[in-house]
Amino acid sequence: MLTKNPNPAHLAIAECEERLGQQGRKVTVITQNIDELHRRAGSKNLLEIHGSLFKTRCMMCGHEEANYKSPICAALEGRGAPDPDMHDAQIPVEQLPRCEQRGCNGLLRPAVVWFGETLDADILSFAEKALDSCDLCLVVGTSSVVYPAAMFAPQVAARGVPVAEFNMENTPATERFKFHFHGPCGTTLPPALACHESELN
């Protein structure tokens, strides 16, 4: 992920957030992505509901901190290729990454939400507040099948708030939304978020 860069859609969202912020308006980016590309594009008001691949969490003390080392520890050098035929790396537990908080030494894991784990209640609460007060909702490049995020936009639409979906294909939620922009988000989103003449008055 460290070799990847934000695409035109990430950049358009960040530019829109900055521009509307200067007008006294608020843009909140709620993302399921764990790649921090929104952050790297410049988005500030960001809720990463599934966490970040570039943070670690101690499994013993719970301490979280940013970690951009690649690999995260020497024993993982050259490991982790997405090869289904690869045998278990069999790395001795004493060589796995450890917490450096005083007196802890617990095992570290990525600070992301894995299947079967619950989402951070505080982040969900912030997301719900943003969704309850929004006057427009954009759904960008998501399958709309991963819950609870998949219910966010349909709930907003049910309140009569316009929802625009940007996606390569229809999703299970498309019919609930007022607008659908078909195609790559990097192509369809930038012109939709570009400065409108009404903003210049």
Tab-separated table of C-alpha atoms in Angstrom:
chain	number	residue	atom	x	y	z
A	1	MET	CA	0.000	0.000	0.000
A	2	LEU	CA	2.919	2.370	0.568
A	3	THR	CA	3.594	2.297	-3.188
A	4	LYS	CA	0.062	3.460	-4.071
A	5	ASN	CA	-1.063	7.067	-4.509
A	6	PRO	CA	-4.457	8.762	-4.207
A	7	ASN	CA	-6.423	8.717	-7.445
A	8	PRO	CA	-8.346	11.663	-8.978
A	9	ALA	CA	-11.449	10.769	-6.928
A	10	HIS	CA	-9.543	10.940	-3.615
A	11	LEU	CA	-8.039	14.272	-4.674
A	12	ALA	CA	-11.411	15.689	-5.798
A	13	ILE	CA	-12.985	14.796	-2.450
A	14	ALA	CA	-10.162	16.459	-0.511
A	15	GLU	CA	-10.285	19.584	-2.705
A	16	CYS	CA	-14.069	19.792	-2.290
A	17	GLU	CA	-13.743	19.441	1.490
A	18	GLU	CA	-11.180	22.268	1.572
A	19	ARG	CA	-13.204	24.537	-0.749
A	20	LEU	CA	-16.528	24.035	1.028
A	21	GLY	CA	-14.814	24.397	4.411
A	22	GLN	CA	-13.714	27.876	3.377
A	23	GLN	CA	-17.385	28.628	2.713
A	24	GLY	CA	-18.344	27.536	6.215
A	25	ARG	CA	-19.726	24.201	5.047
A	26	LYS	CA	-18.693	20.775	6.310
A	27	VAL	CA	-17.704	17.652	4.412
A	28	THR	CA	-17.239	14.414	6.321
A	29	VAL	CA	-15.540	11.480	4.621
A	30	ILE	CA	-16.691	8.141	6.034
A	31	THR	CA	-14.596	5.353	4.585
A	32	GLN	CA	-14.295	1.596	4.928
A	33	ASN	CA	-10.865	1.734	3.276
A	34	ILE	CA	-7.824	0.991	5.437
A	35	ASP	CA	-5.256	2.359	2.962
A	36	GLU	CA	-5.111	6.001	4.205
A	37	LEU	CA	-5.359	7.272	0.613
A	38	HIS	CA	-8.041	9.795	1.642
A	39	ARG	CA	-5.701	11.138	4.325
A	40	ARG	CA	-2.786	11.299	1.872
A	41	ALA	CA	-5.013	13.142	-0.627
A	42	GLY	CA	-5.618	15.820	2.012
A	43	SER	CA	-8.982	14.944	3.565
A	44	LYS	CA	-9.073	16.205	7.149
A	45	ASN	CA	-12.570	15.410	8.454
A	46	LEU	CA	-12.130	11.675	8.031
A	47	LEU	CA	-13.760	8.704	9.761
A	48	GLU	CA	-11.950	5.447	8.975
A	49	ILE	CA	-14.558	3.024	10.271
A	50	HIS	CA	-12.433	-0.061	9.559
A	51	GLY	CA	-9.220	1.447	10.942
A	52	SER	CA	-5.862	1.925	9.231
A	53	LEU	CA	-3.313	-0.534	7.929
A	54	PHE	CA	-0.663	1.996	8.968
A	55	LYS	CA	-1.411	1.806	12.668
A	56	THR	CA	-0.604	-0.992	15.061
A	57	ARG	CA	-2.543	-2.053	18.129
A	58	CYS	CA	-1.052	-3.985	21.006
A	59	MET	CA	-3.016	-7.128	21.759
A	60	MET	CA	-2.084	-6.832	25.431
A	61	CYS	CA	-2.307	-3.169	26.447
A	62	GLY	CA	-4.353	-1.853	23.509
A	63	HIS	CA	-1.910	0.968	22.674
A	64	GLU	CA	-2.261	2.217	19.092
A	65	GLU	CA	0.277	4.169	17.109
A	66	ALA	CA	1.205	4.988	13.528
A	67	ASN	CA	3.584	2.541	11.901
A	68	TYR	CA	4.784	2.991	8.332
A	69	LYS	CA	7.651	0.496	8.486
A	70	SER	CA	7.658	-2.037	5.688
A	71	PRO	CA	8.037	-4.751	6.685
A	72	ILE	CA	6.858	-4.106	10.201
A	73	CYS	CA	9.621	-6.360	11.563
A	74	ALA	CA	12.676	-8.112	10.075
A	75	ALA	CA	11.112	-11.590	10.286
A	76	LEU	CA	8.395	-10.524	7.851
A	77	GLU	CA	10.831	-9.430	5.116
A	78	GLY	CA	9.776	-11.127	1.881
A	79	ARG	CA	6.714	-12.686	3.503
A	80	GLY	CA	3.062	-12.031	2.889
A	81	ALA	CA	2.927	-12.470	-0.891
A	82	PRO	CA	-0.718	-13.144	-1.816
A	83	ASP	CA	0.002	-16.673	-3.011
A	84	PRO	CA	-2.626	-19.268	-2.037
A	85	ASP	CA	-0.075	-22.067	-2.485
A	86	MET	CA	2.398	-20.483	-0.043
A	87	HIS	CA	2.905	-22.528	3.095
A	88	ASP	CA	2.612	-20.950	6.534
A	89	ALA	CA	5.691	-18.827	7.168
A	90	GLN	CA	6.257	-20.522	10.556
A	91	ILE	CA	7.805	-17.385	12.067
A	92	PRO	CA	8.758	-17.986	15.707
A	93	VAL	CA	6.512	-15.952	17.981
A	94	GLU	CA	9.514	-14.247	19.617
A	95	GLN	CA	10.395	-12.692	16.221
A	96	LEU	CA	6.948	-11.138	15.667
A	97	PRO	CA	6.443	-7.383	16.221
A	98	ARG	CA	6.128	-6.336	19.850
A	99	CYS	CA	4.723	-3.368	21.749
A	100	GLU	CA	7.378	-0.938	22.901
A	101	GLN	CA	5.307	0.605	25.685
A	102	ARG	CA	7.138	0.396	28.975
A	103	GLY	CA	6.743	-3.009	30.580
A	104	CYS	CA	4.346	-4.381	27.958
A	105	ASN	CA	6.039	-6.339	25.137
A	106	GLY	CA	2.632	-7.593	23.856
A	107	LEU	CA	2.177	-8.763	20.276
A	108	LEU	CA	1.261	-6.072	17.731
A	109	ARG	CA	-1.436	-6.401	15.097
A	110	PRO	CA	-2.757	-4.025	12.438
A	111	ALA	CA	-5.270	-1.572	13.906
A	112	VAL	CA	-7.970	-2.655	11.467
A	113	VAL	CA	-11.337	-4.318	11.913
A	114	TRP	CA	-11.171	-7.947	10.892
A	115	PHE	CA	-14.192	-10.096	10.059
A	116	GLY	CA	-16.147	-10.913	13.178
A	117	GLU	CA	-14.825	-7.899	15.135
A	118	THR	CA	-16.971	-4.962	16.179
A	119	LEU	CA	-16.471	-1.446	14.878
A	120	ASP	CA	-15.243	1.334	17.155
A	121	ALA	CA	-18.368	2.685	18.887
A	122	ASP	CA	-17.029	6.266	19.014
A	123	ILE	CA	-16.286	6.355	15.287
A	124	LEU	CA	-19.732	4.891	14.533
A	125	SER	CA	-21.324	7.555	16.727
A	126	PHE	CA	-19.494	10.340	14.859
A	127	ALA	CA	-20.568	8.792	11.554
A	128	GLU	CA	-24.207	8.621	12.647
A	129	LYS	CA	-24.159	12.282	13.715
A	130	ALA	CA	-22.696	13.327	10.364
A	131	LEU	CA	-25.269	11.265	8.477
A	132	ASP	CA	-28.168	12.577	10.603
A	133	SER	CA	-27.291	16.188	9.768
A	134	CYS	CA	-26.159	15.909	6.144
A	135	ASP	CA	-27.983	17.599	3.275
A	136	LEU	CA	-26.278	15.527	0.560
A	137	CYS	CA	-24.670	12.080	0.584
A	138	LEU	CA	-22.261	10.678	-1.978
A	139	VAL	CA	-21.644	6.931	-2.146
A	140	VAL	CA	-18.350	6.420	-3.936
A	141	GLY	CA	-16.957	3.136	-5.249
A	142	THR	CA	-18.492	0.734	-2.762
A	143	SER	CA	-20.323	-2.546	-3.250
A	144	SER	CA	-22.963	-1.508	-0.688
A	145	VAL	CA	-22.951	-4.998	0.803
A	146	VAL	CA	-20.672	-4.611	3.859
A	147	TYR	CA	-22.646	-3.708	6.982
A	148	PRO	CA	-23.183	-1.514	8.859
A	149	ALA	CA	-21.837	0.968	6.272
A	150	ALA	CA	-24.129	-0.463	3.599
A	151	MET	CA	-27.147	0.924	5.467
A	152	PHE	CA	-25.790	4.479	5.909
A	153	ALA	CA	-26.834	5.944	2.542
A	154	PRO	CA	-30.192	4.128	2.293
A	155	GLN	CA	-31.109	5.542	5.714
A	156	VAL	CA	-30.129	9.038	4.543
A	157	ALA	CA	-32.171	8.579	1.338
A	158	ALA	CA	-35.184	7.412	3.378
A	159	ARG	CA	-35.140	10.839	5.092
A	160	GLY	CA	-35.515	12.496	1.668
A	161	VAL	CA	-31.882	13.642	1.462
A	162	PRO	CA	-30.456	13.365	-2.079
A	163	VAL	CA	-27.953	10.529	-2.462
A	164	ALA	CA	-25.658	10.200	-5.464
A	165	GLU	CA	-23.925	6.903	-6.140
A	166	PHE	CA	-20.677	6.806	-8.144
A	167	ASN	CA	-19.798	3.279	-9.214
A	168	MET	CA	-18.727	1.051	-12.079
A	169	GLU	CA	-21.952	-0.919	-11.724
A	170	ASN	CA	-25.286	-0.916	-9.994
A	171	THR	CA	-25.328	-2.111	-6.392
A	172	PRO	CA	-28.085	-3.595	-4.227
A	173	ALA	CA	-28.804	-0.033	-3.017
A	174	THR	CA	-28.825	1.801	-6.385
A	175	GLU	CA	-32.613	1.853	-6.714
A	176	ARG	CA	-32.913	3.742	-3.406
A	177	PHE	CA	-30.803	6.660	-4.591
A	178	LYS	CA	-31.835	9.699	-6.592
A	179	PHE	CA	-28.693	9.750	-8.745
A	180	HIS	CA	-26.304	7.138	-10.141
A	181	PHE	CA	-23.123	8.034	-12.051
A	182	HIS	CA	-21.876	4.994	-13.920
A	183	GLY	CA	-18.158	4.643	-14.604
A	184	PRO	CA	-14.763	4.867	-12.902
A	185	CYS	CA	-14.950	7.167	-9.869
A	186	GLY	CA	-11.687	8.812	-10.892
A	187	THR	CA	-13.458	9.972	-14.072
A	188	THR	CA	-17.008	10.676	-12.875
A	189	LEU	CA	-16.373	12.258	-9.463
A	190	PRO	CA	-13.945	15.148	-10.238
A	191	PRO	CA	-16.340	17.007	-12.588
A	192	ALA	CA	-19.244	16.429	-10.184
A	193	LEU	CA	-17.272	17.980	-7.302
A	194	ALA	CA	-15.678	20.802	-9.306
A	195	CYS	CA	-16.347	24.381	-8.231
A	196	HIS	CA	-19.833	25.423	-9.428
A	197	GLU	CA	-20.519	28.941	-10.654
A	198	SER	CA	-23.002	29.428	-7.785
A	199	GLU	CA	-20.059	29.168	-5.361
A	200	LEU	CA	-18.420	32.217	-6.904
A	201	ASN	CA	-21.248	34.624	-6.026
